[in-house]
Structures are given as structure tokens and as C-alpha cells.
Amino acid sequence: MKRGFFTVLTTILFLQLGNAQTIKTGVLVIGNGSGALAASIQSSISGAKTVLLLPGEGFEAALASGNLSSGIEGDLIKRLKPAAKAQINATIKSWTDTLKNLTIIKNANWIKLKRSGSGWSVQLSDGRTVKAIAMVNADRTGKVNAAIPLQNVNKSWHSLTYNNNLYRTSIASGQQVENTSANLLFLSDLLIPEQDNLVVLNSGIESIAAGQAAGAVAAYAAFFKTKTSQAPLKEIQGELMKYQLSLMPFSDIKPTDTNWKSIQFLGLSGFLKADIVNGVANFESDRTVSTAEIKDPIKEFYYKAQIWFDEHIAPEMTIGATLNLVCYVGGKSPKNTEEEIKKNWKSVYKFKTEYDPARNITRREFAVLVNEYLKPFGVNTDKTGRILR
């Protein structure tokens, strides 16, 4: 009897020690909505070890971006077909099960949340503790806000406007707000100055697109063992573009478009601005390019462009003029560059038009050539979108 009793006590003690384990991770995500889902997926595919504390058995995720779906949301929509939307949690499970960096703890009940150095520590009711470098607060109950505590964290999406340069700092786009889709999210919308390594998704901005952006920001801090306040904008934008998230809300250019990335990069530069009507932004890829619309933004990016535009007085940009511009500003051989462009015109760029230097260039063609040879995304900006040269 004594031996059996000792065995029982040993077993209980072993279980208690097992439950009291500490789980160390790069990113901790708390929540069960669209933001929590996307943040945990993006964080894991960006290379950060991620733990998601899921309050229940499944997600309460909504596909909210409609015809502007991109990134993780676009991928999820593909995975749902031909499955019914009622099967969304089964589809999500089959996807997240394949992500080696992601651990989902279902029915997670946490009882204590606090700072641990520059990171976070959360104690679960079963005795386990999760310690993370960065945390994404996608909690809808207000429990996380109360534990830290957080106040006045309400943020909202911003309408796309060219009255300032903030559009260049976009990290997500397309959220439906008051029946409009031409909206942007900025890095500052996810961060709180006095709370480093905390990324917040409040109810005003929560969506799959915003969650994807939040996951990339948190993953950067965890992967490089730094702070969210030090996450470089260009690195975050590039990571999100890598995973097909639209940063500019062009409703007429889908991520499946062959030239999507070039058009997104030109949209962020402001060289070619969207036509915004009734809250919907269109790129209008077949429209031709005027000299007036590109002159000032390109001069802002490149000193040498000022001289080129002083000599170029034609009101419309032709293919030949664009070739001349990129060669002059980029210091490239006109002959070699033209030969390369002609070779790639249909095979690489997938243009359906014919190469004709005398023809007025379309916005699609201009976006691809300028992005290819001038690389405007590589030019740094500050937090207001002002060019740093």
C-alpha cells in the first residue's frame, strides 16, 4: 500500500511539474478573431516561433475585404473553395497544422500577464507559463488591456489621400470602412510609444489584412531580437509584399496580375496616383502617362531627374521617352537597356501590346519599366513619407 501510495504521489508530482513548464517563443498572439488568425500565420511564416492563445476551440474570423482580398485573406479564400464558408475553421486548421513555427493552445485560460524584461510573460491556468519577445494583442474581451493596463488605444483606418505623403508608409490596405475601400493602415496604428514589443489590434482596425501586418511587425522584433519601435518600415513593407498583401488599395489590380508587384511599388512611390471615385481607388493601367503627373514625384526621388525634365517638354510620355528617362537617371546604357526591354516585353513583363518607342506609354508599362530600372522602393522615407536622400 505504501509503495502504491508513493507511486501515486510521484505521478501527481510529475504531472504538476509537467504543467508548470515554461514555453519560450518569439511571438505571443492572444485572441480568436480575424486579426489573431492572420497575425499568428504571418508571424510563423516570417520565421518567428509563434504561440497563439485561442480562448475557445476555433476562430471567429470574417472575410471582410471583398474584392480587395490579398495576402493571407486571398490565400484563405482559395483554400475555402470549393468548401463552404461554414467550414472555415476546418480549412484554417488544415492550414495552420502545416506551419512548423506555430503552436496553437486551444481553450487557453490565462490568469496573469506581465512584462518580462522587454518582452512578456503569461501564466496559464494549468500552471504553464509562456514567455515571448513580442506580443500581438488581438483580444476582443478587454482582458489584456486591463492586465497591462492599456487606455486610449482606439485607432482607425485612414482614407487614401494625396494631400500628404503618408500613403508611402502604408502597411495594409483595402479595409471596408463606411462603404469605402480606398483605405490604408500605418505602422503607427499598431504601436503604442510607451509599450515596446506590443502590437495592438483594436476593434477599429481589426481585420485579416491588419492582422497580417501586425504579425510581420511582431515577427521582425522576435526574429532579430530587437524592439518593435526599431522595425524599419521598408523591411516590413517588403515582407508583406513578399506574401502578396496589397499595400495600395487598387481595386482594379489583383494580386494575380503579372505586374501586381511593380504597380504596388509605383503606387507607394506616388509616381502614378490612383483615381479615387466614391471611395474606390483604381489604377487604370491602360491609361497613358502625362509628363505633368510624374514630373514632381520623380524629381523628389532623384536629383538627376530635375535636369531631364528641364529638357523634356512634351506633354505625354512615350515608351522611348521613358527609356531615355530611366537610362539618364539610372546611369544605364540606352542601347543595352532597349535591347533588354525589347527582349523582355512579352516574355517577362507579359505585356500584350507591341513595343513601339514612338507610342504613348501606358501606366502599366511605365510602372514596370520604372520599377525595374529605377527601383523607387529602395529609396528611404521617414515616418511621414518624406524622401530621405
PDB file of C-alpha atoms in Angstrom, residues 193-295:
ATOM      1  CA  PRO A 193       5.010  54.607 -27.841  1.00  0.00           C
ATOM      2  CA  GLU A 194       5.312  53.638 -24.171  1.00  0.00           C
ATOM      3  CA  GLN A 195       4.757  49.910 -24.780  1.00  0.00           C
ATOM      4  CA  ASP A 196       7.554  48.419 -26.871  1.00  0.00           C
ATOM      5  CA  ASN A 197       7.211  44.912 -28.294  1.00  0.00           C
ATOM      6  CA  LEU A 198       3.449  45.187 -28.065  1.00  0.00           C
ATOM      7  CA  VAL A 199       1.394  45.226 -31.261  1.00  0.00           C
ATOM      8  CA  VAL A 200      -2.246  46.173 -30.769  1.00  0.00           C
ATOM      9  CA  LEU A 201      -5.196  45.259 -32.965  1.00  0.00           C
ATOM     10  CA  ASN A 202      -8.192  47.109 -31.569  1.00  0.00           C
ATOM     11  CA  SER A 203     -11.742  46.712 -32.851  1.00  0.00           C
ATOM     12  CA  GLY A 204     -11.430  49.765 -35.088  1.00  0.00           C
ATOM     13  CA  ILE A 205      -8.723  48.266 -37.268  1.00  0.00           C
ATOM     14  CA  GLU A 206      -9.014  44.514 -36.774  1.00  0.00           C
ATOM     15  CA  SER A 207      -9.157  42.502 -39.988  1.00  0.00           C
ATOM     16  CA  ILE A 208      -7.153  39.803 -41.700  1.00  0.00           C
ATOM     17  CA  ALA A 209      -5.089  42.443 -43.534  1.00  0.00           C
ATOM     18  CA  ALA A 210      -4.327  44.339 -40.316  1.00  0.00           C
ATOM     19  CA  GLY A 211      -3.512  41.086 -38.540  1.00  0.00           C
ATOM     20  CA  GLN A 212      -1.065  40.120 -41.265  1.00  0.00           C
ATOM     21  CA  ALA A 213       0.694  43.460 -40.854  1.00  0.00           C
ATOM     22  CA  ALA A 214       0.759  43.018 -37.069  1.00  0.00           C
ATOM     23  CA  GLY A 215       2.267  39.563 -37.422  1.00  0.00           C
ATOM     24  CA  ALA A 216       5.077  40.870 -39.635  1.00  0.00           C
ATOM     25  CA  VAL A 217       5.934  43.662 -37.169  1.00  0.00           C
ATOM     26  CA  ALA A 218       5.988  41.323 -34.165  1.00  0.00           C
ATOM     27  CA  ALA A 219       7.962  38.697 -36.083  1.00  0.00           C
ATOM     28  CA  TYR A 220      10.624  41.229 -37.014  1.00  0.00           C
ATOM     29  CA  ALA A 221      11.226  42.110 -33.361  1.00  0.00           C
ATOM     30  CA  ALA A 222      11.312  38.443 -32.367  1.00  0.00           C
ATOM     31  CA  PHE A 223      13.431  37.197 -35.260  1.00  0.00           C
ATOM     32  CA  PHE A 224      16.076  39.899 -34.891  1.00  0.00           C
ATOM     33  CA  LYS A 225      15.725  40.082 -31.091  1.00  0.00           C
ATOM     34  CA  THR A 226      15.072  43.811 -31.185  1.00  0.00           C
ATOM     35  CA  LYS A 227      12.165  46.145 -30.439  1.00  0.00           C
ATOM     36  CA  THR A 228       9.048  46.859 -32.454  1.00  0.00           C
ATOM     37  CA  SER A 229       9.866  50.571 -32.309  1.00  0.00           C
ATOM     38  CA  GLN A 230      13.037  49.802 -34.263  1.00  0.00           C
ATOM     39  CA  ALA A 231      11.317  47.798 -37.005  1.00  0.00           C
ATOM     40  CA  PRO A 232      12.235  49.502 -40.310  1.00  0.00           C
ATOM     41  CA  LEU A 233       9.255  50.436 -42.452  1.00  0.00           C
ATOM     42  CA  LYS A 234      10.779  49.231 -45.730  1.00  0.00           C
ATOM     43  CA  GLU A 235      11.596  45.822 -44.256  1.00  0.00           C
ATOM     44  CA  ILE A 236       8.023  45.402 -43.012  1.00  0.00           C
ATOM     45  CA  GLN A 237       6.525  46.554 -46.313  1.00  0.00           C
ATOM     46  CA  GLY A 238       8.823  44.249 -48.273  1.00  0.00           C
ATOM     47  CA  GLU A 239       7.946  41.258 -46.101  1.00  0.00           C
ATOM     48  CA  LEU A 240       4.222  41.860 -46.529  1.00  0.00           C
ATOM     49  CA  MET A 241       4.576  42.327 -50.279  1.00  0.00           C
ATOM     50  CA  LYS A 242       6.513  39.054 -50.378  1.00  0.00           C
ATOM     51  CA  TYR A 243       3.390  37.371 -49.058  1.00  0.00           C
ATOM     52  CA  GLN A 244       1.099  39.156 -51.507  1.00  0.00           C
ATOM     53  CA  LEU A 245      -0.525  41.725 -49.204  1.00  0.00           C
ATOM     54  CA  SER A 246      -1.637  44.801 -51.137  1.00  0.00           C
ATOM     55  CA  LEU A 247      -0.327  47.989 -49.532  1.00  0.00           C
ATOM     56  CA  MET A 248      -2.148  50.217 -52.021  1.00  0.00           C
ATOM     57  CA  PRO A 249      -5.906  49.624 -52.494  1.00  0.00           C
ATOM     58  CA  PHE A 250      -6.103  49.440 -56.287  1.00  0.00           C
ATOM     59  CA  SER A 251      -9.425  47.696 -56.816  1.00  0.00           C
ATOM     60  CA  ASP A 252      -8.677  47.012 -60.490  1.00  0.00           C
ATOM     61  CA  ILE A 253      -5.285  45.326 -59.913  1.00  0.00           C
ATOM     62  CA  LYS A 254      -5.463  41.909 -58.247  1.00  0.00           C
ATOM     63  CA  PRO A 255      -2.504  40.069 -56.683  1.00  0.00           C
ATOM     64  CA  THR A 256      -2.839  37.528 -59.501  1.00  0.00           C
ATOM     65  CA  ASP A 257      -1.918  40.249 -62.008  1.00  0.00           C
ATOM     66  CA  THR A 258       1.510  39.579 -63.556  1.00  0.00           C
ATOM     67  CA  ASN A 259       2.565  43.175 -62.896  1.00  0.00           C
ATOM     68  CA  TRP A 260       0.974  43.464 -59.433  1.00  0.00           C
ATOM     69  CA  LYS A 261       4.227  43.987 -57.532  1.00  0.00           C
ATOM     70  CA  SER A 262       5.532  46.688 -59.901  1.00  0.00           C
ATOM     71  CA  ILE A 263       2.217  48.534 -59.747  1.00  0.00           C
ATOM     72  CA  GLN A 264       2.152  48.295 -55.950  1.00  0.00           C
ATOM     73  CA  PHE A 265       5.679  49.705 -55.716  1.00  0.00           C
ATOM     74  CA  LEU A 266       4.867  52.566 -58.087  1.00  0.00           C
ATOM     75  CA  GLY A 267       1.700  53.230 -56.105  1.00  0.00           C
ATOM     76  CA  LEU A 268       3.719  53.546 -52.899  1.00  0.00           C
ATOM     77  CA  SER A 269       6.142  55.938 -54.595  1.00  0.00           C
ATOM     78  CA  GLY A 270       3.334  58.215 -55.771  1.00  0.00           C
ATOM     79  CA  PHE A 271       4.734  58.406 -59.307  1.00  0.00           C
ATOM     80  CA  LEU A 272       1.352  57.183 -60.531  1.00  0.00           C
ATOM     81  CA  LYS A 273      -1.563  58.089 -58.321  1.00  0.00           C
ATOM     82  CA  ALA A 274      -4.900  56.320 -58.074  1.00  0.00           C
ATOM     83  CA  ASP A 275      -8.124  57.715 -59.416  1.00  0.00           C
ATOM     84  CA  ILE A 276     -10.395  57.780 -56.361  1.00  0.00           C
ATOM     85  CA  VAL A 277     -14.146  57.932 -57.026  1.00  0.00           C
ATOM     86  CA  ASN A 278     -16.768  57.339 -54.318  1.00  0.00           C
ATOM     87  CA  GLY A 279     -14.205  55.799 -52.012  1.00  0.00           C
ATOM     88  CA  VAL A 280     -12.868  53.333 -54.588  1.00  0.00           C
ATOM     89  CA  ALA A 281      -9.302  53.640 -55.901  1.00  0.00           C
ATOM     90  CA  ASN A 282      -8.457  52.490 -59.419  1.00  0.00           C
ATOM     91  CA  PHE A 283      -5.021  52.361 -61.010  1.00  0.00           C
ATOM     92  CA  GLU A 284      -6.337  52.433 -64.597  1.00  0.00           C
ATOM     93  CA  SER A 285      -3.441  50.513 -66.106  1.00  0.00           C
ATOM     94  CA  ASP A 286      -4.348  51.195 -69.755  1.00  0.00           C
ATOM     95  CA  ARG A 287      -4.429  54.962 -69.394  1.00  0.00           C
ATOM     96  CA  THR A 288      -1.458  56.814 -70.866  1.00  0.00           C
ATOM     97  CA  VAL A 289       1.032  58.785 -68.756  1.00  0.00           C
ATOM     98  CA  SER A 290       1.381  62.538 -68.898  1.00  0.00           C
ATOM     99  CA  THR A 291       4.634  64.327 -68.143  1.00  0.00           C
ATOM    100  CA  ALA A 292       2.908  66.609 -65.660  1.00  0.00           C
ATOM    101  CA  GLU A 293       1.675  63.810 -63.370  1.00  0.00           C
ATOM    102  CA  ILE A 294       5.081  62.167 -62.923  1.00  0.00           C
ATOM    103  CA  LYS A 295       7.403  65.176 -63.013  1.00  0.00           C
TER     104      LYS A 295
END
